[in-house]
Amino acid sequence: MGYQNQIMIAPCLKRVLYLLVLIISQVKGQGTDPQVNVTFITDAIAKGAVCLDGSPGAYYFAQGFEDGVDNWIVYLPGGAWCNSKDDCLRRSKSGGADGLGSSKNAPPKTLFPIQSPNKSINPDFYNWNKVYIRYCDGASFMADVEAVDPETQLYLRGRRIFISVLEELMATKGMANAANALLVGDSAGGLATILNCDRFSSLLPMARRVKCISDSGFFIQAKDLPEDNARRYFASIAAFHELAEFLPESCTQRMDPGLCLFPENVVDDIQTPLFLLNSDFDRYQDRE
Ligand SMILES: *[C@@H]1O[C@H](CO)[C@@H](O)[C@H](O)[C@H]1NC(C)=O
Ligand SMILES: *[C@@H]1O[C@H](CO)[C@@H](O)[C@H](O)[C@H]1NC(C)=O
């Protein structure tokens, strides 16, 4: 398949692969790692960079140190999607510390091990600047719909959250001077990583190296994914969140927007080095 030619596995990324497999298969956070406080996007409401329920877009930031001060690792977490009024409304009210449609409850957080400051468990990135963006939009950080449905008061603004967080870090924390930058995500965040990889890179024109790692984000058109027929399901996500104009044009020129949520239809055109990691044992996708 053509996209395999696009996958560039730099030697250091092989170590990352090893590390990822090791850590993601074990635990989400290390008990000994410090917790990081939430940051709300400045003027998020005025900018409209908000979660499904209208609460401010948010992220967790830990400053880089030693020779990592100019390096950045940005994480996009997973959490599936919502694809209709009812589904997104439910999600906007789901609450909880990782509420997938709201930032109302955002306690301090231990970051994933790939963002651990502990050198012994994270030798490659322990001293990098770390950013973890709250996933609260229901569409893999891709939507930016200005209109708000008066009935539901749902906001579809994940793309705006993603860009606002990066702009804020560039303006206030030195990300504009990033030497190395890595965008990483898993599941719905892994898909977000693929779809936002070139955008991430274009926001950092001064960086020496920009790369992306998608863990479990290469969704396939299996016939019996748990929710529904995958093709119909992704088409409904693209339609509800009005993603057509934000998906890669090289794809939407050729096929329906819903199909452009499938990485197989977009990775050939991604310019930025992208590393794909998908488990053989991924129960979400192995039923075909
Ligand atoms: C770093 O991780 C190791 C291995 O898990 C652990 O033994 C050690 O206590 C951790 N160090 C700090 C400072 O948390
Ligand atoms: C996190 O917030 C708490 C409460 O406001 C504060 O006491 C603590 O110092 C903060 N931690 C960091 C690392 O900024």
XYZ file of C-alpha atoms and ligand atoms in Angstrom:
316
model
C 0.000 0.000 0.000
C 1.260 3.442 -0.965
C 1.111 5.084 2.413
C 3.736 2.764 3.778
C 6.278 4.590 1.656
C 5.402 7.765 3.505
C 6.174 6.422 6.915
C 9.559 7.616 8.020
C 11.035 5.875 10.968
C 13.987 7.879 12.200
C 16.318 5.923 14.470
C 15.276 7.931 17.499
C 11.651 7.200 16.731
C 12.374 3.511 16.934
C 13.256 4.094 20.520
C 10.028 6.026 20.877
C 8.122 3.083 19.461
C 9.732 0.794 21.974
C 8.975 3.230 24.723
C 5.382 3.731 23.635
C 4.666 0.042 23.425
C 6.215 -0.435 26.790
C 4.397 2.338 28.523
C 1.010 2.456 26.888
C 0.568 -1.245 27.420
C 1.224 -0.815 31.095
C 0.037 2.283 32.858
C -1.287 5.695 31.974
C 0.590 7.679 34.584
C 3.430 7.179 36.990
C 2.480 7.481 40.604
C 5.650 9.342 41.446
C 5.327 11.962 38.723
C 4.151 15.407 39.822
C 0.707 16.583 38.836
C 0.345 19.497 36.456
C -2.238 22.247 36.922
C -4.716 23.087 34.210
C -4.408 26.292 32.168
C -7.455 27.760 30.479
C -6.899 29.435 27.133
C -6.717 33.201 27.756
C -9.959 34.871 26.676
C -11.173 31.487 25.487
C -14.828 32.508 25.618
C -14.225 35.749 23.694
C -12.174 33.856 21.121
C -14.780 31.119 20.941
C -12.124 28.511 21.661
C -14.512 26.453 23.741
C -15.615 22.911 24.525
C -18.936 21.452 23.377
C -20.723 22.983 26.391
C -19.161 26.429 25.910
C -16.627 26.083 28.744
C -13.112 27.357 27.961
C -10.658 25.220 26.024
C -7.907 24.041 28.346
C -4.477 22.463 28.429
C -1.791 21.264 30.792
C 1.678 22.716 30.426
C 4.962 21.723 32.061
C 8.029 23.828 31.328
C 11.039 22.263 29.664
C 14.400 22.322 31.430
C 18.121 21.745 30.902
C 18.813 21.116 27.229
C 15.122 20.447 26.580
C 14.058 24.087 26.884
C 13.647 24.533 23.134
C 11.949 21.212 22.503
C 8.214 20.611 22.622
C 5.993 17.557 22.849
C 2.268 18.171 22.409
C -0.196 15.391 23.287
C -3.729 14.977 21.915
C -5.666 12.470 24.009
C -8.338 10.109 22.725
C -11.969 9.633 23.680
C -13.898 8.645 20.543
C -16.301 11.128 18.930
C -19.893 12.312 18.929
C -21.907 12.378 15.738
C -25.347 13.885 16.405
C -27.186 16.466 18.503
C -28.192 13.951 21.121
C -24.828 12.253 21.208
C -22.879 15.536 21.502
C -25.326 16.924 24.068
C -24.850 13.826 26.178
C -21.094 14.183 25.832
C -21.200 17.868 26.778
C -22.852 16.889 30.065
C -20.736 13.850 30.824
C -18.693 15.687 33.485
C -15.835 13.972 35.240
C -12.167 14.878 35.453
C -11.692 13.876 31.820
C -15.126 15.089 30.718
C -15.004 14.840 26.948
C -17.318 17.764 26.238
C -16.455 20.207 28.982
C -13.580 21.685 30.995
C -15.745 22.500 34.018
C -14.024 19.801 36.013
C -10.291 20.020 35.361
C -8.249 18.908 38.360
C -4.440 18.654 38.297
C -3.272 15.798 36.139
C -0.414 13.345 35.858
C 0.690 13.329 32.241
C 1.245 10.212 30.150
C 4.657 8.529 30.566
C 5.888 9.884 27.209
C 5.585 13.261 28.952
C 7.038 12.137 32.258
C 9.769 14.378 33.718
C 11.443 11.247 35.107
C 14.557 10.501 33.063
C 14.609 6.833 33.960
C 11.200 6.170 32.425
C 11.288 8.851 29.702
C 14.925 9.257 28.600
C 14.109 10.933 25.269
C 11.636 13.628 26.267
C 11.803 14.006 30.058
C 13.131 17.565 29.870
C 11.079 18.823 26.907
C 8.258 21.336 27.245
C 5.110 19.283 27.597
C 1.630 20.225 26.516
C -1.479 18.095 26.920
C -4.566 19.551 25.275
C -7.913 18.697 26.799
C -10.107 16.799 24.311
C -13.575 18.295 24.723
C -14.867 18.908 21.198
C -15.964 15.451 20.041
C -14.394 15.672 16.577
C -10.645 15.052 16.870
C -9.796 18.782 17.159
C -11.054 19.357 13.612
C -14.264 21.419 13.739
C -14.703 25.172 13.692
C -18.365 26.026 13.253
C -19.176 29.673 14.025
C -22.928 29.172 14.462
C -24.226 27.829 17.763
C -27.447 25.860 17.671
C -29.832 27.924 19.876
C -31.651 24.811 20.963
C -28.695 22.778 22.192
C -26.101 25.533 22.781
C -23.456 23.162 21.468
C -20.168 24.604 20.258
C -18.163 22.742 17.600
C -14.738 24.333 17.943
C -11.968 21.770 18.448
C -9.830 23.147 15.658
C -9.996 26.578 17.250
C -8.923 25.110 20.586
C -5.933 23.365 18.998
C -4.762 26.496 17.179
C -5.459 28.822 20.132
C -3.393 26.690 22.502
C -0.429 26.642 20.136
C -0.691 30.378 19.430
C -0.789 31.086 23.142
C 2.284 28.946 23.801
C 4.111 30.622 20.940
C 3.239 34.079 22.265
C 3.907 33.429 25.951
C 6.105 30.369 26.499
C 8.669 30.458 23.733
C 7.185 27.778 21.521
C 7.813 30.040 18.528
C 11.507 29.246 19.065
C 10.980 25.490 19.153
C 13.952 23.580 17.756
C 12.309 20.163 17.855
C 8.581 19.602 18.066
C 6.585 16.422 18.279
C 2.817 16.040 17.994
C 1.604 12.807 19.586
C -1.864 11.394 20.117
C -3.740 8.183 20.725
C -7.020 6.846 19.370
C -9.281 9.802 18.416
C -6.252 11.928 19.348
C -4.108 9.724 17.106
C -6.453 10.492 14.249
C -6.280 14.178 15.238
C -2.484 13.884 15.097
C -2.599 12.572 11.527
C -5.107 15.173 10.368
C -3.348 18.072 12.129
C 0.237 17.003 11.456
C 0.961 19.382 8.580
C -0.937 22.186 10.310
C 1.231 21.700 13.396
C 4.328 21.829 11.239
C 3.164 24.927 9.361
C 2.651 26.763 12.657
C 6.325 26.177 13.493
C 8.249 27.258 10.389
C 11.399 28.026 12.396
C 11.667 24.586 13.964
C 14.549 22.377 12.899
C 12.540 19.169 13.116
C 8.812 18.589 13.409
C 7.379 15.079 13.493
C 4.156 13.342 14.436
C 3.360 10.037 16.121
C -0.112 8.548 15.876
C -0.816 5.721 18.291
C -3.896 3.644 17.424
C -5.226 6.414 15.196
C -5.128 4.627 11.850
C -8.814 3.767 11.686
C -9.798 1.385 8.952
C -13.060 0.856 7.126
C -13.939 -2.331 8.957
C -17.490 -3.530 8.503
C -18.369 -4.054 12.106
C -16.713 -1.522 14.345
C -18.667 -1.463 17.593
C -20.667 1.699 16.930
C -21.780 1.078 13.421
C -20.526 0.514 9.957
C -17.306 2.529 10.081
C -17.867 4.346 6.837
C -21.339 5.507 7.771
C -20.181 6.400 11.263
C -17.309 8.586 10.062
C -19.553 10.189 7.444
C -21.964 11.187 10.218
C -19.126 12.728 12.273
C -17.910 14.736 9.280
C -21.451 15.891 8.472
C -22.501 16.866 11.993
C -19.273 18.807 12.697
C -19.193 20.311 9.187
C -15.641 19.093 8.652
C -15.608 19.254 4.849
C -13.684 22.518 4.619
C -11.126 21.523 7.258
C -10.148 18.111 6.000
C -7.208 17.887 3.588
C -8.282 19.362 0.271
C -6.171 16.858 -1.628
C -8.613 14.266 -0.302
C -11.938 16.138 -0.338
C -11.351 16.994 -4.009
C -11.395 13.286 -4.765
C -13.996 11.848 -2.392
C -16.654 12.436 0.236
C -15.469 14.270 3.371
C -16.408 11.309 5.579
C -13.912 9.165 3.715
C -11.224 11.788 4.358
C -11.374 10.972 8.049
C -9.815 7.622 7.165
C -6.023 7.941 7.326
C -5.544 5.647 4.314
C -7.024 8.445 2.174
C -4.883 11.259 3.546
C -1.466 9.995 4.655
C -0.020 9.941 1.134
C -0.310 13.715 1.020
C 1.079 14.492 4.454
C 4.421 16.273 4.114
C 5.597 16.089 7.703
C 7.333 12.912 8.913
C 4.618 10.786 10.444
C 5.103 7.647 12.481
C 2.121 5.294 12.673
C 1.719 2.816 15.490
C -1.249 0.436 15.492
C -1.481 -2.672 17.583
C -2.245 -6.043 16.025
C -4.356 -6.623 19.077
C -6.468 -3.470 18.806
C -9.914 -4.854 19.637
C -11.616 -1.846 18.121
C -10.319 -2.714 14.681
C -9.473 -6.381 14.503
C -12.924 -7.773 13.801
C -12.859 -7.486 10.051
C 11.543 7.616 38.416
O 11.036 6.366 38.005
C 11.639 5.286 38.669
C 11.129 4.020 37.977
O 9.733 3.965 37.970
C 11.302 5.371 40.138
O 11.889 4.287 40.824
C 11.806 6.686 40.693
O 11.407 6.836 42.043
C 11.269 7.845 39.878
N 11.912 9.087 40.313
C 11.213 10.150 40.687
C 12.022 11.345 41.047
O 10.000 10.158 40.733
C -1.100 24.114 41.342
O -2.129 24.845 41.938
C -2.115 24.770 43.368
C -3.393 25.416 43.891
O -3.602 26.666 43.303
C -0.847 25.428 43.873
O -0.791 25.353 45.276
C 0.351 24.703 43.269
O 1.546 25.351 43.647
C 0.249 24.658 41.764
N 1.302 23.793 41.260
C 2.141 24.169 40.297
C 3.156 23.169 39.870
O 2.098 25.266 39.785
